[in-house]
CSV table of C-alpha atoms and ligand atoms in Angstrom, one decimal:
chain,number,residue,atom,x,y,z
A,1,MET,CA,-29.2,0.2,52.0
A,2,ASN,CA,-31.5,-1.3,49.4
A,3,ASP,CA,-32.2,-5.0,48.9
A,4,LEU,CA,-29.5,-5.2,46.1
A,5,ASP,CA,-26.8,-3.8,48.3
A,6,GLN,CA,-27.8,-6.2,51.0
A,7,LEU,CA,-27.5,-9.0,48.5
A,8,VAL,CA,-24.0,-8.0,47.6
A,9,GLY,CA,-23.1,-7.8,51.3
A,10,ALA,CA,-24.6,-11.3,51.8
A,11,ALA,CA,-22.6,-12.7,48.9
A,12,GLN,CA,-19.4,-11.1,50.2
A,13,ALA,CA,-19.9,-12.6,53.7
A,14,ASP,CA,-20.7,-16.1,52.2
A,15,PHE,CA,-17.7,-16.0,49.9
A,16,ALA,CA,-15.4,-14.9,52.8
A,17,ALA,CA,-16.7,-17.8,54.9
A,18,THR,CA,-15.6,-20.4,52.4
A,19,ALA,CA,-12.3,-22.3,53.0
A,20,THR,CA,-11.9,-24.3,49.7
A,21,PRO,CA,-12.6,-23.8,46.0
A,22,ALA,CA,-15.4,-26.4,46.2
A,23,GLU,CA,-17.2,-24.5,49.1
A,24,LEU,CA,-16.8,-21.3,47.0
A,25,GLU,CA,-18.5,-22.9,44.0
A,26,ASN,CA,-21.4,-23.9,46.2
A,27,ALA,CA,-21.7,-20.4,47.5
A,28,LYS,CA,-21.6,-19.0,44.0
A,29,ALA,CA,-24.6,-21.3,43.0
A,30,ARG,CA,-26.7,-19.7,45.8
A,31,PHE,CA,-26.4,-16.3,44.1
A,32,LEU,CA,-25.6,-16.8,40.5
A,33,GLY,CA,-26.8,-20.4,39.9
A,34,LYS,CA,-30.0,-21.4,38.0
A,35,ALA,CA,-32.1,-21.1,41.2
A,36,GLY,CA,-29.8,-18.5,42.7
A,37,GLN,CA,-31.0,-15.2,44.2
A,38,VAL,CA,-29.8,-13.0,41.4
A,39,THR,CA,-31.4,-15.3,38.9
A,40,GLU,CA,-34.7,-15.2,40.8
A,41,LEU,CA,-34.6,-11.4,40.8
A,42,MET,CA,-34.2,-11.5,37.0
A,43,LYS,CA,-37.2,-13.7,36.7
A,44,GLY,CA,-39.2,-11.2,38.8
A,45,LEU,CA,-38.6,-8.5,36.2
A,46,ALA,CA,-41.2,-10.0,33.9
A,47,ALA,CA,-44.0,-8.8,36.2
A,48,LEU,CA,-42.9,-5.1,36.2
A,49,PRO,CA,-44.1,-2.3,34.0
A,50,VAL,CA,-41.8,-1.4,31.1
A,51,GLU,CA,-40.2,1.8,32.6
A,52,GLU,CA,-39.4,0.2,35.9
A,53,LYS,CA,-38.2,-3.0,34.1
A,54,LYS,CA,-35.4,-0.9,32.5
A,55,THR,CA,-34.0,0.7,35.6
A,56,ARG,CA,-34.5,-2.3,37.8
A,57,GLY,CA,-33.0,-4.6,35.1
A,58,ALA,CA,-29.9,-2.3,34.9
A,59,GLU,CA,-29.5,-2.4,38.7
A,60,ILE,CA,-29.8,-6.1,38.9
A,61,ASN,CA,-27.1,-6.4,36.2
A,62,GLN,CA,-24.8,-4.2,38.1
A,63,THR,CA,-25.4,-6.3,41.2
A,64,LYS,CA,-24.6,-9.4,39.3
A,65,GLN,CA,-21.3,-7.9,38.1
A,66,ARG,CA,-20.4,-6.8,41.6
A,67,ILE,CA,-21.0,-10.4,42.9
A,68,GLU,CA,-19.0,-11.8,40.0
A,69,ALA,CA,-16.1,-9.5,40.9
A,70,LEU,CA,-16.2,-10.6,44.5
A,71,LEU,CA,-16.2,-14.2,43.4
A,72,THR,CA,-13.1,-13.7,41.2
A,73,GLU,CA,-11.4,-12.0,44.1
A,74,ARG,CA,-12.2,-14.8,46.5
A,75,ARG,CA,-11.1,-17.4,44.0
A,76,GLN,CA,-7.7,-15.7,43.7
A,77,ALA,CA,-7.4,-15.4,47.5
A,78,LEU,CA,-8.1,-19.1,48.0
A,79,ALA,CA,-5.6,-20.1,45.2
A,80,ASP,CA,-3.0,-17.9,46.8
A,81,ALA,CA,-3.6,-19.5,50.2
A,82,GLU,CA,-3.3,-22.9,48.8
A,83,LEU,CA,0.0,-22.1,47.1
A,84,GLN,CA,1.3,-20.6,50.4
A,85,ALA,CA,0.3,-23.7,52.3
A,86,GLN,CA,2.0,-25.9,49.8
A,87,LEU,CA,5.2,-23.9,49.8
A,88,LYS,CA,5.2,-24.0,53.6
A,89,ALA,CA,4.7,-27.8,53.6
A,90,GLU,CA,7.5,-28.3,51.2
A,91,ALA,CA,9.9,-25.9,52.8
A,92,LEU,CA,13.5,-27.0,53.3
A,93,ASP,CA,14.6,-27.0,56.8
A,94,VAL,CA,18.3,-26.2,56.3
A,95,THR,CA,18.9,-26.7,60.0
A,96,LEU,CA,18.1,-30.4,59.9
A,97,PRO,CA,21.1,-32.8,60.1
A,98,GLY,CA,22.0,-34.2,56.6
A,99,ARG,CA,21.1,-37.7,55.6
A,100,GLN,CA,24.1,-39.9,55.2
A,101,ARG,CA,24.8,-42.0,52.2
A,102,GLY,CA,25.5,-45.6,53.0
A,103,THR,CA,29.2,-46.2,52.8
A,104,GLY,CA,30.2,-49.3,50.9
A,105,GLY,CA,33.1,-51.5,51.8
A,106,LEU,CA,35.5,-53.7,49.9
A,107,HIS,CA,34.6,-57.4,49.5
A,108,PRO,CA,36.7,-59.5,51.8
A,109,VAL,CA,38.2,-61.3,48.8
A,110,SER,CA,39.0,-58.0,47.2
A,111,ARG,CA,40.8,-57.1,50.4
A,112,SER,CA,42.9,-60.2,50.1
A,113,LEU,CA,43.6,-59.5,46.4
A,114,GLU,CA,44.8,-56.0,47.3
A,115,ARG,CA,47.1,-57.5,50.0
A,116,ILE,CA,48.5,-60.1,47.7
A,117,GLU,CA,49.2,-57.5,45.0
A,118,ALA,CA,50.8,-55.1,47.5
A,119,ILE,CA,53.1,-57.9,49.0
A,120,PHE,CA,54.2,-59.3,45.7
A,121,GLY,CA,54.5,-55.8,44.3
A,122,SER,CA,57.0,-55.1,47.1
A,123,MET,CA,59.0,-58.1,46.0
A,124,GLY,CA,59.3,-56.8,42.5
A,125,PHE,CA,56.4,-58.7,40.8
A,126,ASP,CA,54.4,-57.1,38.1
A,127,VAL,CA,50.5,-57.5,38.2
A,128,ALA,CA,48.8,-58.8,35.1
A,129,ASP,CA,45.2,-59.3,34.1
A,130,GLY,CA,43.8,-61.4,31.3
A,131,PRO,CA,40.6,-62.8,29.8
A,132,GLU,CA,38.2,-65.0,31.7
A,133,ILE,CA,36.9,-66.5,28.4
A,134,GLU,CA,40.0,-68.2,27.3
A,135,GLU,CA,41.2,-70.2,24.3
A,136,ASP,CA,41.9,-73.9,24.6
A,137,TRP,CA,45.5,-73.2,23.5
A,138,PHE,CA,46.3,-71.0,26.5
A,139,ASN,CA,44.3,-72.8,29.1
A,140,PHE,CA,45.5,-76.4,28.2
A,141,THR,CA,47.6,-77.0,25.1
A,142,ALA,CA,50.3,-74.5,25.7
A,143,LEU,CA,50.5,-75.7,29.3
A,144,ASN,CA,51.5,-79.2,28.2
A,145,THR,CA,48.1,-80.6,29.1
A,146,PRO,CA,47.3,-83.5,26.7
A,147,ALA,CA,44.0,-84.0,25.0
A,148,ASP,CA,43.1,-86.9,27.3
A,149,HIS,CA,43.8,-85.0,30.6
A,150,PRO,CA,40.7,-85.2,32.9
A,151,ALA,CA,40.7,-81.4,33.4
A,152,ARG,CA,39.7,-81.1,29.8
A,153,SER,CA,36.5,-83.1,30.2
A,154,MET,CA,33.1,-81.5,30.1
A,155,HIS,CA,32.6,-82.6,33.7
A,156,ASP,CA,35.2,-80.2,34.9
A,157,THR,CA,35.2,-77.3,32.4
A,158,PHE,CA,32.6,-74.9,31.2
A,159,TYR,CA,33.0,-74.7,27.5
A,160,VAL,CA,31.7,-71.8,25.6
A,161,ASP,CA,32.0,-73.4,22.1
A,162,THR,CA,33.8,-76.4,20.9
A,163,THR,CA,33.9,-75.7,17.2
A,164,ALA,CA,36.8,-73.3,16.7
A,165,PRO,CA,38.8,-74.0,13.5
A,166,ASP,CA,41.9,-75.2,15.4
A,167,GLY,CA,39.7,-78.0,17.0
A,168,GLY,CA,39.8,-76.4,20.5
A,169,GLY,CA,37.1,-73.9,21.3
A,170,HIS,CA,36.7,-71.2,24.0
A,171,LEU,CA,36.1,-72.0,27.6
A,172,LEU,CA,35.8,-70.2,31.0
A,173,ARG,CA,39.4,-70.4,32.2
A,174,THR,CA,39.8,-73.2,34.7
A,175,HIS,CA,42.8,-71.6,36.3
A,176,THR,CA,45.0,-68.5,36.0
A,177,SER,CA,47.9,-70.5,34.5
A,178,PRO,CA,47.1,-69.4,30.9
A,179,MET,CA,48.3,-66.0,32.1
A,180,GLN,CA,51.8,-67.5,32.4
A,181,VAL,CA,51.8,-68.0,28.6
A,182,ARG,CA,50.1,-64.8,27.7
A,183,TYR,CA,52.4,-62.7,29.9
A,184,ALA,CA,55.6,-64.5,29.0
A,185,VAL,CA,54.9,-64.3,25.2
A,186,GLN,CA,54.5,-60.5,25.5
A,187,HIS,CA,57.6,-60.2,27.6
A,188,VAL,CA,59.6,-62.2,25.1
A,189,LYS,CA,58.3,-60.1,22.2
A,190,LYS,CA,59.2,-56.9,24.1
A,191,HIS,CA,62.8,-58.1,24.6
A,192,ALA,CA,63.1,-59.9,21.2
A,193,ALA,CA,66.1,-57.9,20.1
A,194,ARG,CA,68.1,-58.6,23.2
A,195,ILE,CA,67.2,-62.3,23.1
A,196,ALA,CA,68.1,-62.6,19.4
A,197,ALA,CA,71.5,-61.0,20.2
A,198,GLY,CA,72.1,-63.7,22.8
A,199,GLU,CA,72.0,-61.1,25.7
A,200,ALA,CA,70.3,-62.0,28.9
A,201,MET,CA,66.6,-61.2,29.0
A,202,PRO,CA,65.3,-59.2,32.0
A,203,GLU,CA,63.6,-61.7,34.3
A,204,ILE,CA,59.9,-62.4,34.2
A,205,ARG,CA,58.4,-61.8,37.5
A,206,VAL,CA,54.6,-61.5,37.6
A,207,ILE,CA,51.4,-62.4,39.4
A,208,ALA,CA,48.0,-62.6,37.7
A,209,PRO,CA,45.1,-62.7,40.1
A,210,GLY,CA,41.5,-63.2,38.8
A,211,ARG,CA,38.4,-65.2,38.5
A,212,THR,CA,38.4,-68.8,37.4
A,213,TYR,CA,35.6,-71.4,36.8
A,214,ARG,CA,35.0,-75.1,37.3
A,215,VAL,CA,32.0,-77.4,37.3
A,216,ASP,CA,32.1,-77.8,41.1
A,217,SER,CA,30.0,-76.7,44.1
A,218,ASP,CA,30.1,-77.5,47.8
A,219,ALA,CA,31.2,-75.8,51.1
A,220,THR,CA,34.8,-75.4,49.9
A,221,HIS,CA,34.2,-75.2,46.1
A,222,SER,CA,32.3,-72.6,44.1
A,223,PRO,CA,31.8,-72.7,40.3
A,224,MET,CA,33.4,-69.3,40.2
A,225,PHE,CA,36.4,-68.8,42.4
A,226,HIS,CA,39.6,-66.8,42.5
A,227,GLN,CA,43.2,-67.8,41.8
A,228,CYS,CA,46.4,-65.9,41.8
A,229,GLU,CA,49.1,-67.1,39.4
A,230,GLY,CA,52.7,-66.4,39.9
A,231,LEU,CA,55.6,-66.8,37.5
A,232,TRP,CA,59.3,-66.1,37.9
A,233,ILE,CA,61.6,-67.0,35.0
A,234,GLY,CA,65.3,-66.2,34.7
A,235,GLU,CA,68.6,-67.8,34.1
A,236,ASN,CA,69.1,-69.0,37.6
A,237,VAL,CA,65.8,-69.2,39.4
A,238,SER,CA,65.3,-72.3,41.6
A,239,PHE,CA,62.9,-73.9,44.2
A,240,LYS,CA,65.0,-72.2,46.8
A,241,ASP,CA,63.7,-68.9,45.5
A,242,LEU,CA,60.2,-70.2,45.4
A,243,LYS,CA,60.4,-71.2,49.1
A,244,SER,CA,61.8,-67.9,50.2
A,245,VAL,CA,59.1,-66.0,48.2
A,246,PHE,CA,56.4,-68.1,49.7
A,247,THR,CA,57.7,-67.8,53.2
A,248,ASP,CA,57.9,-64.0,52.9
A,249,PHE,CA,54.6,-63.8,51.3
A,250,PHE,CA,52.6,-65.9,53.8
A,251,ARG,CA,54.3,-64.4,56.8
A,252,ASN,CA,53.3,-61.0,55.5
A,253,PHE,CA,49.9,-62.0,54.5
A,254,PHE,CA,48.9,-63.6,57.8
A,255,GLU,CA,51.1,-61.1,59.8
A,256,SER,CA,52.7,-64.0,61.6
A,257,ASP,CA,56.2,-65.2,61.8
A,258,ASP,CA,55.2,-68.5,63.5
A,259,LEU,CA,54.3,-70.0,60.2
A,260,THR,CA,56.0,-72.9,58.4
A,261,ILE,CA,55.8,-73.9,54.8
A,262,ARG,CA,56.2,-77.4,53.4
A,263,PHE,CA,56.3,-78.7,49.8
A,264,ARG,CA,54.5,-81.9,49.1
A,265,PRO,CA,55.3,-83.8,45.9
A,266,SER,CA,52.4,-83.5,43.4
A,267,PHE,CA,51.7,-83.5,39.7
A,268,PHE,CA,50.8,-80.8,37.2
A,269,PRO,CA,51.3,-81.2,33.5
A,270,PHE,CA,52.9,-77.8,33.2
A,271,THR,CA,55.5,-78.1,36.0
A,272,GLU,CA,58.2,-80.7,36.7
A,273,PRO,CA,58.8,-81.3,39.5
A,274,SER,CA,55.6,-80.2,41.1
A,275,ALA,CA,54.5,-79.6,44.6
A,276,GLU,CA,51.5,-78.6,46.7
A,277,VAL,CA,52.3,-76.0,49.2
A,278,ASP,CA,51.0,-76.3,52.8
A,279,ILE,CA,51.3,-73.9,55.6
A,280,ALA,CA,51.0,-74.5,59.4
A,281,PHE,CA,50.6,-72.0,62.2
A,282,ALA,CA,52.5,-72.5,65.5
A,283,SER,CA,49.8,-70.8,67.4
A,284,GLY,CA,46.2,-69.7,67.1
A,285,PRO,CA,43.0,-71.6,66.4
A,286,LEU,CA,44.5,-73.5,63.5
A,287,LYS,CA,47.7,-74.4,65.4
A,288,GLY,CA,49.6,-77.4,64.0
A,289,ARG,CA,47.3,-78.3,61.1
A,290,TRP,CA,48.7,-78.4,57.6
A,291,LEU,CA,46.6,-76.3,55.3
A,292,GLU,CA,46.9,-76.6,51.5
A,293,VAL,CA,47.3,-73.1,50.0
A,294,ALA,CA,48.9,-73.4,46.6
A,295,GLY,CA,50.1,-75.6,43.7
A,296,SER,CA,53.5,-74.9,42.4
A,297,GLY,CA,56.5,-76.3,40.5
A,298,GLN,CA,59.4,-75.7,38.2
A,299,VAL,CA,58.0,-74.7,34.8
A,300,HIS,CA,58.1,-77.6,32.4
A,301,PRO,CA,60.6,-77.3,29.4
A,302,ASN,CA,57.7,-77.6,26.9
A,303,VAL,CA,56.0,-74.7,28.5
A,304,VAL,CA,59.2,-72.6,28.5
A,305,ARG,CA,59.4,-73.4,24.8
A,306,ASN,CA,55.8,-72.2,24.3
A,307,PHE,CA,56.8,-68.9,26.0
A,308,GLY,CA,59.3,-68.6,23.1
A,309,LEU,CA,62.4,-69.2,25.2
A,310,ASP,CA,65.1,-71.8,25.2
A,311,PRO,CA,64.5,-74.2,28.2
A,312,GLU,CA,68.3,-74.9,28.3
A,313,ARG,CA,68.9,-71.3,29.2
A,314,TYR,CA,65.7,-70.1,31.0
A,315,ILE,CA,64.3,-71.8,34.1
A,316,GLY,CA,62.0,-70.8,36.9
A,317,PHE,CA,58.9,-71.6,38.9
A,318,ALA,CA,55.2,-71.0,38.8
A,319,PHE,CA,52.5,-71.2,41.4
A,320,GLY,CA,48.8,-70.9,41.7
A,321,MET,CA,47.2,-70.1,44.9
A,322,GLY,CA,43.6,-69.6,46.1
A,323,PRO,CA,42.8,-66.1,47.5
A,324,ASP,CA,39.3,-67.4,48.6
A,325,ARG,CA,40.9,-70.0,50.7
A,326,LEU,CA,43.4,-67.5,52.1
A,327,THR,CA,40.5,-65.2,53.0
A,328,MET,CA,38.7,-68.0,54.8
A,329,LEU,CA,41.8,-68.7,56.8
A,330,ARG,CA,42.5,-65.1,57.6
A,331,TYR,CA,38.9,-64.3,58.8
A,332,GLY,CA,37.9,-67.8,60.1
A,333,VAL,CA,35.1,-68.3,57.6
A,334,ASN,CA,34.2,-72.0,57.1
A,335,ASP,CA,31.9,-71.8,54.0
A,336,LEU,CA,33.3,-70.5,50.8
A,337,ARG,CA,29.8,-69.9,49.3
A,338,LEU,CA,29.1,-67.1,51.9
A,339,PHE,CA,31.6,-64.9,49.9
A,340,PHE,CA,29.5,-65.1,46.8
A,341,ASP,CA,25.9,-65.1,48.1
A,342,GLY,CA,25.8,-61.3,48.2
A,343,ASP,CA,24.3,-61.3,51.7
A,344,LEU,CA,25.0,-57.9,53.2
A,345,ARG,CA,24.6,-59.2,56.8
A,346,PHE,CA,27.7,-61.3,56.1
A,347,LEU,CA,29.6,-58.9,53.9
A,348,SER,CA,29.2,-55.8,56.0
A,349,GLN,CA,31.2,-57.4,58.8
A,350,PHE,CA,34.3,-56.8,56.8
A,351,LYS,CA,33.9,-53.1,56.4
B,1,LIG,N1,46.9,-74.2,37.8
B,1,LIG,C1,47.1,-75.1,38.9
B,1,LIG,C2,45.7,-75.4,39.5
B,1,LIG,O1,44.8,-74.7,39.2
B,1,LIG,C3,47.9,-74.5,40.0
B,1,LIG,C4,49.4,-74.4,39.6
B,1,LIG,C5,49.8,-73.2,39.0
B,1,LIG,C6,50.3,-75.4,39.8
B,1,LIG,C7,51.1,-73.0,38.7
B,1,LIG,C8,51.6,-75.3,39.4
B,1,LIG,C9,52.0,-74.1,38.9
B,1,LIG,O2,45.5,-76.3,40.2
């Protein structure tokens, strides 16, 4: 074996000993770099006689090419090894147990709303939905609420604008009662032909749950809260029906037959007479305490007229209850704000 073959052998061994592309580049420099062994051999040619220079020069060139070929081969091998290692590291282990997605849950107030809709639905009530940004007409005027009523003040109501052409602007609805008017007007329109012919109109029986807004915030009041409106209008609907509907509803909602209902005289501009509704449990932690759960009353003749109906013929009741309050009672929660803070430590308890 001559010195050139030995050099190729040495290069092959050095290249094979490298584990990374950087190490390989260092090894390459030892042979092919500026001060590398092949380069040194080339420099040595200058001292040789012309004939020898030719053959020796050709041999050195061949040597250089052989080393370059070895280098390319090793580069490829290292790149392949790196790819294999990466594939192995990223390999999917299909035998691992799957990761679970977090399962969400219904908000406790949404649960109450679903219960309310199901119970009233079973009593033949339709469920209606309406805008949260409401017109002054539906929120106040159509509900017989005069211009100087305190509920209309800026202290109580979030106004969106106060410059509408009719003098009353838009506001965040302060209660769900505007839905009485919106729903009844649609109902009357739908049955206009029958009404015009003097035939009896099918009864209006509806609930309208949703968000409402007032300038108010403490442990039992939140600026955004929920209400559920109810309206039942027909030719012969009385307080007796209201009491039986409420009794059925609350007994179902709280899954308790030991529950009594009382009406306490009150005032609302859109009902006459009006009553607050209280309930009391005969057992359990709240035993014997009267709890206010709704406002109600016989719909005022002016409001019936705004529905587009004759108050001499059509009569009925309306109520507005607080699903947030009902949820607090059902689950024994004492601060309303907890429902709207969005803290999962609280909310996940209701899953
Ligand atoms: N809208 C009334 C309130 O927010 C409740 C109510 C509704 C009272 C319907 C009577 C009839 O306080």
